[in-house]
Tab-separated table of C-alpha atoms in Angstrom:
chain	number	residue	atom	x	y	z
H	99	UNK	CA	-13.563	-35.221	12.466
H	100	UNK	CA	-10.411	-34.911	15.084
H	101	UNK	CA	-9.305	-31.843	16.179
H	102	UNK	CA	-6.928	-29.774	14.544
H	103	UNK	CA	-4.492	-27.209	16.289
H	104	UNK	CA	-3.486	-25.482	13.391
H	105	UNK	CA	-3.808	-25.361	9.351
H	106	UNK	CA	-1.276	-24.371	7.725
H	107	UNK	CA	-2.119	-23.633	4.222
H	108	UNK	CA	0.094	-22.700	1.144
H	109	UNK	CA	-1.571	-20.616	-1.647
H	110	UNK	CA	-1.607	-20.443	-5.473
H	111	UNK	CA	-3.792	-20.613	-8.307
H	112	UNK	CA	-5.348	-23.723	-8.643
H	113	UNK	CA	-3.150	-26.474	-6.405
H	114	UNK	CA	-3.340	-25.680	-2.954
H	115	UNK	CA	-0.651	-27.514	-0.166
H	116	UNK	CA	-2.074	-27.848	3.335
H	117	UNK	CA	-0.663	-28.692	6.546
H	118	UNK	CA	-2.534	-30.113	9.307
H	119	UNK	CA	-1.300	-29.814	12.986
H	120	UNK	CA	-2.267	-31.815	15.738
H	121	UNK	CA	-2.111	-30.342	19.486
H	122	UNK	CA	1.528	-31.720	20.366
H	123	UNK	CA	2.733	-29.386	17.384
H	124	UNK	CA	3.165	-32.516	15.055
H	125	UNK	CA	2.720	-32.928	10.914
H	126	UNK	CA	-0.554	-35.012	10.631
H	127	UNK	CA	-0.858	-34.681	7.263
H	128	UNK	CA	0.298	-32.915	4.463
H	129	UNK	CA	-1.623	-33.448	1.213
H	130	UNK	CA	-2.623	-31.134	-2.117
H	131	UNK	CA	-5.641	-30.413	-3.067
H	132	UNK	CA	-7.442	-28.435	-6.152
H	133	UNK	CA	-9.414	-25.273	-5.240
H	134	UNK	CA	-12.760	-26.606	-6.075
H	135	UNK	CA	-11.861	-28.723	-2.953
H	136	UNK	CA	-10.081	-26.456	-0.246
H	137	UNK	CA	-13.481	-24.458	0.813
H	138	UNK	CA	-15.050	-28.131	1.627
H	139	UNK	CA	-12.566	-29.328	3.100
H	140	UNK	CA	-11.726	-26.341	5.415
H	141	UNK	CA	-15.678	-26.448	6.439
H	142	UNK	CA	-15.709	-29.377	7.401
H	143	UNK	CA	-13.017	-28.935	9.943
H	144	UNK	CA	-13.852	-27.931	13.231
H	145	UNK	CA	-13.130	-24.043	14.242
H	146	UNK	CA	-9.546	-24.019	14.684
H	147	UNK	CA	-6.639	-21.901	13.896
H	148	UNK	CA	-6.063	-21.134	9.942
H	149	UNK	CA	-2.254	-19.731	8.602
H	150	UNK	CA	-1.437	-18.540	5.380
H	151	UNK	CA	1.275	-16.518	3.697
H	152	UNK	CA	-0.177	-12.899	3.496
H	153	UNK	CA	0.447	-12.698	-0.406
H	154	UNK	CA	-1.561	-13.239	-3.399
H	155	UNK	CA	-5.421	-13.509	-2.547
H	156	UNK	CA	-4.861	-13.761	0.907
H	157	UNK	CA	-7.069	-11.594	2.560
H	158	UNK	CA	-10.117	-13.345	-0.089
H	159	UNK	CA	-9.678	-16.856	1.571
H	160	UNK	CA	-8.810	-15.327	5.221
H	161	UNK	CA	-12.665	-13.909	5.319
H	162	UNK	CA	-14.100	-16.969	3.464
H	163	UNK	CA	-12.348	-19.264	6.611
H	164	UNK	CA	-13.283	-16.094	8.918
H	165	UNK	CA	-17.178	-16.767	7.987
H	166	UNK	CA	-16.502	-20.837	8.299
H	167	UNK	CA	-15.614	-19.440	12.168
H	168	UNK	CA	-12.109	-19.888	11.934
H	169	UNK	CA	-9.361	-18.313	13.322
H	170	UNK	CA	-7.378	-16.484	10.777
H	171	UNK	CA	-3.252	-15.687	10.734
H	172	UNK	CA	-1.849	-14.523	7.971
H	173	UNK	CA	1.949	-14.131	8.269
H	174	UNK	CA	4.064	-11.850	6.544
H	175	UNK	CA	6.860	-13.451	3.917
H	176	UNK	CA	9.811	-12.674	5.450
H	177	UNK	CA	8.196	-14.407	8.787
H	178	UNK	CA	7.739	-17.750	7.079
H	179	UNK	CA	10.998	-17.654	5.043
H	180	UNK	CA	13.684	-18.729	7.819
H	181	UNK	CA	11.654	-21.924	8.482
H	182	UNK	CA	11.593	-23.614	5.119
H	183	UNK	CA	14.059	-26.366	5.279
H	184	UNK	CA	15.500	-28.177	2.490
H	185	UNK	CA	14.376	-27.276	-1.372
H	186	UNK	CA	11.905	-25.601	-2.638
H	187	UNK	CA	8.391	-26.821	-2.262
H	188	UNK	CA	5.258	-26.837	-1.688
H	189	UNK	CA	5.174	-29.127	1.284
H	190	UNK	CA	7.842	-27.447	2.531
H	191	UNK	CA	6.429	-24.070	2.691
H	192	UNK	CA	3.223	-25.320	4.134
H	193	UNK	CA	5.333	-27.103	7.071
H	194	UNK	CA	7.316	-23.338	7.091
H	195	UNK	CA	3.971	-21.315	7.311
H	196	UNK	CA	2.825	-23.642	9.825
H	197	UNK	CA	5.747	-23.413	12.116
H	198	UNK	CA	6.282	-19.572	11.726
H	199	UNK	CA	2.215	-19.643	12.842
H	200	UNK	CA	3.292	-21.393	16.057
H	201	UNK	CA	6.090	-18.578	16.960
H	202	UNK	CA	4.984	-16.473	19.991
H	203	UNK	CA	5.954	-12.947	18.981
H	204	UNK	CA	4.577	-13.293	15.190
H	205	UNK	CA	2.772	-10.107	14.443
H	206	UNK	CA	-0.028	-11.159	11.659
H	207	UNK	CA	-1.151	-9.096	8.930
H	208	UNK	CA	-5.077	-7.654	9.670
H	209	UNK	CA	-7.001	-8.897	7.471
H	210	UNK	CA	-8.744	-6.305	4.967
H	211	UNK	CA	-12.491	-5.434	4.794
H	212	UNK	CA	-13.888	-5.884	1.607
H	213	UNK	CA	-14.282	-2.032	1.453
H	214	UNK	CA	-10.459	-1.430	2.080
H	215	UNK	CA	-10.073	-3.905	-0.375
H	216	UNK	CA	-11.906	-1.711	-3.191
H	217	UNK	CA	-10.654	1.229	-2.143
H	218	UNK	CA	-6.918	-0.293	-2.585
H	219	UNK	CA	-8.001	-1.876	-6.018
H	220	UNK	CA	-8.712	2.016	-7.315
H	221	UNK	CA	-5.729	2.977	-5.701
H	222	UNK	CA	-3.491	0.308	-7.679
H	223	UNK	CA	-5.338	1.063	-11.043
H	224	UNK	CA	-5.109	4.300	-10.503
H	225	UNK	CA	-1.702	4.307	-10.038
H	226	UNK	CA	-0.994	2.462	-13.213
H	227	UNK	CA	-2.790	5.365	-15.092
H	228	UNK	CA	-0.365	8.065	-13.430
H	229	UNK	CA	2.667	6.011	-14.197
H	230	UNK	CA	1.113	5.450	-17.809
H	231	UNK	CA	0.553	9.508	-18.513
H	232	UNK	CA	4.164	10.150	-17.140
H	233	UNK	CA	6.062	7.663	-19.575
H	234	UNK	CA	3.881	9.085	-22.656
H	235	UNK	CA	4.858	12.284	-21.549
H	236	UNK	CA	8.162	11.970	-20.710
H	237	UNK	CA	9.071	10.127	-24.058
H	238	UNK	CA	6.757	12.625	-26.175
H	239	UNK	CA	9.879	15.093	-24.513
H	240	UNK	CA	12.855	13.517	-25.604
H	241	UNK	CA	11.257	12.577	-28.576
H	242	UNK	CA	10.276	15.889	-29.737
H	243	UNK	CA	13.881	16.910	-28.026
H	244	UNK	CA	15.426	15.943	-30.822
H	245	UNK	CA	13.955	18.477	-33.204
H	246	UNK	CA	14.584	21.010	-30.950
H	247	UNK	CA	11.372	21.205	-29.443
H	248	UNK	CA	11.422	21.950	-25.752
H	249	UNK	CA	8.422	21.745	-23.711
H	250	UNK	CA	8.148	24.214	-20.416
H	251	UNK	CA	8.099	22.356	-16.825
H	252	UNK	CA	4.645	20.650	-16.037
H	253	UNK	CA	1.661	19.083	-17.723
H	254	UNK	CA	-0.743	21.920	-19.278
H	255	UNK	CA	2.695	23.221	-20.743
H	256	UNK	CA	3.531	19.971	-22.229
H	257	UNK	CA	-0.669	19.833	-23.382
H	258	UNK	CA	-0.683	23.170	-24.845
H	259	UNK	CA	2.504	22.149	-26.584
H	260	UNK	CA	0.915	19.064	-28.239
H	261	UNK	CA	-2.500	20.720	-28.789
H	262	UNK	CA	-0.288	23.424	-31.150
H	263	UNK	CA	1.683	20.614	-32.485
H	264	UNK	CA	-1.690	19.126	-33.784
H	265	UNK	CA	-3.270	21.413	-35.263
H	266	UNK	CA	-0.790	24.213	-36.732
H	267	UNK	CA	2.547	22.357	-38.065
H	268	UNK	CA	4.836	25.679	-37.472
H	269	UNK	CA	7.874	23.349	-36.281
H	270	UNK	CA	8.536	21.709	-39.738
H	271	UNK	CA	6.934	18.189	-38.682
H	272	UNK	CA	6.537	15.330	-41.531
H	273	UNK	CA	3.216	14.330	-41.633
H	274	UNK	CA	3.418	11.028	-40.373
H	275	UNK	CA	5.166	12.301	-36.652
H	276	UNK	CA	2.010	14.743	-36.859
H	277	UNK	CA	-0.429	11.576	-36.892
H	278	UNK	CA	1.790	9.855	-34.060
H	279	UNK	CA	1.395	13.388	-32.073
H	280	UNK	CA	-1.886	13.212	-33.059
H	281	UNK	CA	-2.672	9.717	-30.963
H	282	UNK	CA	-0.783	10.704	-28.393
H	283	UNK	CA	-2.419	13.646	-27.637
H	284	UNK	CA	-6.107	11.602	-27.316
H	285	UNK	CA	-4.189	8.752	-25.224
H	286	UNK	CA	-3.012	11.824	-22.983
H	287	UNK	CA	-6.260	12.799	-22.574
H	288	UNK	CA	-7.989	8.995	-21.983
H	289	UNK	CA	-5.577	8.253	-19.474
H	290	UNK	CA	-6.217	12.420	-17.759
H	291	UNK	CA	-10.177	11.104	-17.698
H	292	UNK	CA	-9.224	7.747	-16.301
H	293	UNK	CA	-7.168	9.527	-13.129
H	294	UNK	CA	-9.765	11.955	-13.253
H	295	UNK	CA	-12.639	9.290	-12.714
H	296	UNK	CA	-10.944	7.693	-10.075
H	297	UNK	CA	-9.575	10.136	-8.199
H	298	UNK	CA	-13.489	11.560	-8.142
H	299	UNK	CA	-14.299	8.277	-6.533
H	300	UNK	CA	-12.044	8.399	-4.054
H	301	UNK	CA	-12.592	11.821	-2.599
H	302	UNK	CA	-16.637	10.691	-2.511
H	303	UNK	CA	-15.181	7.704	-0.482
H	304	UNK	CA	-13.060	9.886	1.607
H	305	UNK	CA	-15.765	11.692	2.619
H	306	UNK	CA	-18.600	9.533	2.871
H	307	UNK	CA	-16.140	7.341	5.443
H	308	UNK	CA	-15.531	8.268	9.600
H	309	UNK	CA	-11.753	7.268	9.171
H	310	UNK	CA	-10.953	9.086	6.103
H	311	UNK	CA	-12.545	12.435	7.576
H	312	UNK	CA	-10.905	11.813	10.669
H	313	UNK	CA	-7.467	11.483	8.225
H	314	UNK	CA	-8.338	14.282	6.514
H	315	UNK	CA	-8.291	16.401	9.111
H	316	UNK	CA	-4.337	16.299	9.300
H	317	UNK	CA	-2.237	18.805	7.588
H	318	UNK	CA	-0.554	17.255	4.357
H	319	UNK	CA	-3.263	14.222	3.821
H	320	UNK	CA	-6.201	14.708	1.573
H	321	UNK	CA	-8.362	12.245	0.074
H	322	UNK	CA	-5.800	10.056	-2.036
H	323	UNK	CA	-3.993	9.919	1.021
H	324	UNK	CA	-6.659	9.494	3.524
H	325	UNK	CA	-8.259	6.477	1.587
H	326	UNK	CA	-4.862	5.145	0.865
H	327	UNK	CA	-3.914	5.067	4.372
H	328	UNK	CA	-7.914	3.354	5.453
H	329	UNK	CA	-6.980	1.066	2.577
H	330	UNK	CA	-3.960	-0.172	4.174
H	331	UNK	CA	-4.569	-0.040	8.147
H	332	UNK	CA	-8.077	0.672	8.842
H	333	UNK	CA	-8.513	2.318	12.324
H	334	UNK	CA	-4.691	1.064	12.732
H	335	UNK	CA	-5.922	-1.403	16.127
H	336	UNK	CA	-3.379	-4.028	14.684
H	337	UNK	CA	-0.290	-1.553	16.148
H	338	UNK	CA	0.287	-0.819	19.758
H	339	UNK	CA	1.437	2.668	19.491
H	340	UNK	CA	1.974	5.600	16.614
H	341	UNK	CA	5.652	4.849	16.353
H	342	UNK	CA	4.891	1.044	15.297
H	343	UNK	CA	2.563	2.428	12.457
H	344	UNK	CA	5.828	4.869	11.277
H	345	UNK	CA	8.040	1.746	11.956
H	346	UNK	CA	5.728	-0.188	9.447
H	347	UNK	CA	5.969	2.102	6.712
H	348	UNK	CA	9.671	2.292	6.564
H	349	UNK	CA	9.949	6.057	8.140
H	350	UNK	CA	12.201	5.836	10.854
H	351	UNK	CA	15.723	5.303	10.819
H	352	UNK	CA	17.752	2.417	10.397
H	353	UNK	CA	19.563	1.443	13.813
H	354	UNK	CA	22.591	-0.733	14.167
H	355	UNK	CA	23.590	-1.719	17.754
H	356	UNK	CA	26.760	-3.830	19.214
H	357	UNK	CA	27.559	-3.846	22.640
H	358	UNK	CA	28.081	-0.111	23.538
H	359	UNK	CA	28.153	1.127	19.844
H	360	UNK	CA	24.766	2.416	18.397
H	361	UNK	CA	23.992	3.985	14.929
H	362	UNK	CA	21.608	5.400	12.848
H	363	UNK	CA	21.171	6.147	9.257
H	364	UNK	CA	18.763	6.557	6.643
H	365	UNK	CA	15.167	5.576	6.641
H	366	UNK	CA	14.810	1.691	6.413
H	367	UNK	CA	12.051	1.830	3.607
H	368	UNK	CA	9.846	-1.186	4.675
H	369	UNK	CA	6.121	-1.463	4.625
H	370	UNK	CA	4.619	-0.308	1.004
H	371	UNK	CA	6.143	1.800	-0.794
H	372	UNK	CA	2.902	3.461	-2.323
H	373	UNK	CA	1.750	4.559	0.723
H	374	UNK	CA	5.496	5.637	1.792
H	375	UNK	CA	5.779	7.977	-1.485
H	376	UNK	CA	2.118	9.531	-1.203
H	377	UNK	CA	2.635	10.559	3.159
H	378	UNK	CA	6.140	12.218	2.153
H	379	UNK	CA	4.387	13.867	-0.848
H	380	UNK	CA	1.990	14.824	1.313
H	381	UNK	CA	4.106	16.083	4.029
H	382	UNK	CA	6.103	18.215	1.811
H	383	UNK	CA	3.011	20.025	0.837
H	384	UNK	CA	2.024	20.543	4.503
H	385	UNK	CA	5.414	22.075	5.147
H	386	UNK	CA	5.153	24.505	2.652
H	387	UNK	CA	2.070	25.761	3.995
H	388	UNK	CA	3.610	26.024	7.705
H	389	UNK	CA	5.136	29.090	6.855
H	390	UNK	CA	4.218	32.134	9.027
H	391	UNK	CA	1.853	29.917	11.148
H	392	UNK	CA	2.481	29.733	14.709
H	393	UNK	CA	0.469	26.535	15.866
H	394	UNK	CA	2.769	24.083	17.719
H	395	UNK	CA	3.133	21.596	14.612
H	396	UNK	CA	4.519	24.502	12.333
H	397	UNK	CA	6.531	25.728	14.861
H	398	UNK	CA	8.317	22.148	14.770
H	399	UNK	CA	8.760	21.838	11.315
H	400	UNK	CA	10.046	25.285	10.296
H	401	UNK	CA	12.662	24.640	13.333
H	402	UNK	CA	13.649	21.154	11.554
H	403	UNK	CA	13.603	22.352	8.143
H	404	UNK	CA	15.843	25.247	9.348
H	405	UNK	CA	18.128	22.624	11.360
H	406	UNK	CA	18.457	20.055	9.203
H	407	UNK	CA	16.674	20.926	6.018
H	408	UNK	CA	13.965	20.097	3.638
H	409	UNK	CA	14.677	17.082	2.538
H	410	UNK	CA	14.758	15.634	6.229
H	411	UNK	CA	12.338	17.505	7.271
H	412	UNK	CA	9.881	16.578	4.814
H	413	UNK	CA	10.551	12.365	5.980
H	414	UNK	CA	10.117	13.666	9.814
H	415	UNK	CA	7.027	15.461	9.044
H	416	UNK	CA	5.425	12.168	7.197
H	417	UNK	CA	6.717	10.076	10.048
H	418	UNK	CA	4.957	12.665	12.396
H	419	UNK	CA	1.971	12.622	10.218
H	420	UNK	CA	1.809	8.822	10.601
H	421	UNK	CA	1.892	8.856	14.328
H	422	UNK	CA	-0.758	11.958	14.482
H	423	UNK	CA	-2.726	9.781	12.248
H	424	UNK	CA	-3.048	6.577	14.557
H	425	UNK	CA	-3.707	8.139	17.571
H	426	UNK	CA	-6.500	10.258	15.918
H	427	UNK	CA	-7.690	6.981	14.616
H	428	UNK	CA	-8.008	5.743	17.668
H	429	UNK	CA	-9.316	7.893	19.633
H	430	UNK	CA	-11.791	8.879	16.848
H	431	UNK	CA	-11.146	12.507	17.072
H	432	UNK	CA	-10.480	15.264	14.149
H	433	UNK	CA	-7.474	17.083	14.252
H	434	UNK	CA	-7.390	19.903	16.013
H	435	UNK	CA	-4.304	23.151	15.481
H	436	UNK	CA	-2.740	23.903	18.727
């Protein structure tokens, strides 16, 4: 079998497009195949380089072609975009993937563990079952609105509410909205149990693992956001510095640059949003604790909140966070107050 320089393969459900690339950069072939075929085939090549569009079951086929001792490179979306010439295709995208492989300042995505990959499958069902409990609850408010029926600010409020509702009718209910109330009182409490169960699983996970203790340690990350983070970047050796992990999750500001004019604005809001939304949740707790402390973090952001308030603050701190959290990581050290 000849040598290949590169693979370039496109990904889907059951048709698969690859690429092949021989060592003057050139299209050797270019063919389709069904799954049942692509692991043979790819075995029988000799170790080479493999690319792929880090998307949809990815980082599944990255460690199958990993353990057939191939190199791996999976490319980010908006890497491979800009090369795909002409329509639409599946030819086309393979030729793209393969020559935004070949492009020598191409950052690839690290491919995930199987155990960051669990860990981020209970973090996306989990997820689903917040987002779940907030629409029932949020509609069970404007519905019950409307017969003037106001619930107080927070979740046992709005329980106690519908556990009264249920059981003693003193609002002038028909019986039929009682039954409704009635369901959506045990779905409230299914989908509590479900966020209950996994969050349980996490924090076991957070502290049975080095990296998640190690992200613990930091002020404003606990275990949803300790596992979250492992999840996404393990030990974080695919970024050079701190700064390129904030960079990567959208915290730092959005520059603009001609000649000698420079700007900056907002946040840019890149990377995953998830893990974006649970460090600034995170770091607004932490600065609400910093308050009357004196070590040199809380010293920093009672100064920021004071200069440019809360709401800025609270991004700077996550961004800090972020940075504190990589070179922890990599140094394999626990946090330490100073």
């Amino acid at each position: 079998m000849a040598k290949h320089k590169l693979i370039a393969v496109d990904l889907a459900k059951n048709i698969f497009q690859v690429c092949l690339l021989n060592r003057a950069h050139k299209v050797v072939t270019n063919k389709s195949m069904p799954r049942a075929d692509l692991k043979v085939f790819i075995q029988q090549q000799e170790p080479t380089t493999v690319a792929m569009e880090a998307c949809y079951s990815s980082h599944y086929w990255a460690r199958t072609f990993q353990a057939m001792g191939h190199k791996v490179l999976l490319i980010p979306a908006q890497f491979v975009k800009p090369f795909v010439r002409g329509n639409k295709s599946d030819s086309n995208d393979a030729v793209a993937i393969a020559e935004a492989a070949l492009r020598p300042n191409l950052k690839p995505v690290t491919v995930k563990t199987i155990e960051q990959q669990n860990i981020q499958c209970l973090h996306r069902i989990r997820s689903r079952y917040v987002a779940q409990r907030t629409g029932l609850v949020n509609q069970t408010r404007g519905l019950l609105s409307e017969y003037g029926i106001i619930a107080g600010m927070g979740l046992s409020a709005f329980q106690i509410l519908l556990n009264d509702l249920c059981r003693n009718d003193s609002q002038g209910l028909c019986p039929s909205i009682i039954q409704e109330l009635k369901v959506i009182y045990d779905d409230y409490h299914q989908l509590t149990e479900n966020i209950d169960r996994i969050t349980s699983k996490l924090s076991k996970i957070s502290r049975d693992t080095e990296a998640c203790r190690i992200l613990g340690s930091i002020p404003g990350i606990g275990p949803i956001n300790a596992t979250a983070l492992y999840s996404a970047i393990n030990y974080g050796q695919q970024f050079d510095n701190g700064r390129e992990l904030a960079v990567w999750l959208g915290l730092t500001p959005k520059q603009s640059s001609s000649g000698e004019r420079m700007s900056s604005s907002g946040i840019t809001k890149r990377g995953d949003r998830y893990l974006r939304k649970q460090l600034v949740h995170g770091a607004r707790a932490a600065i609400s604790r910093c308050r009357n402390k004196t070590d040199s973090l809380s010293l920093w952001a009672n100064q920021l909140v004071a200069r440019r308030g809360i709401q800025k603050a609270t991004v700077a701190m996550a961004a800090r966070m972020a940075r504190i959290a990589w070179v922890l990581l990599n140094k394999r050290e626990m946090y330490q107050a100073c």
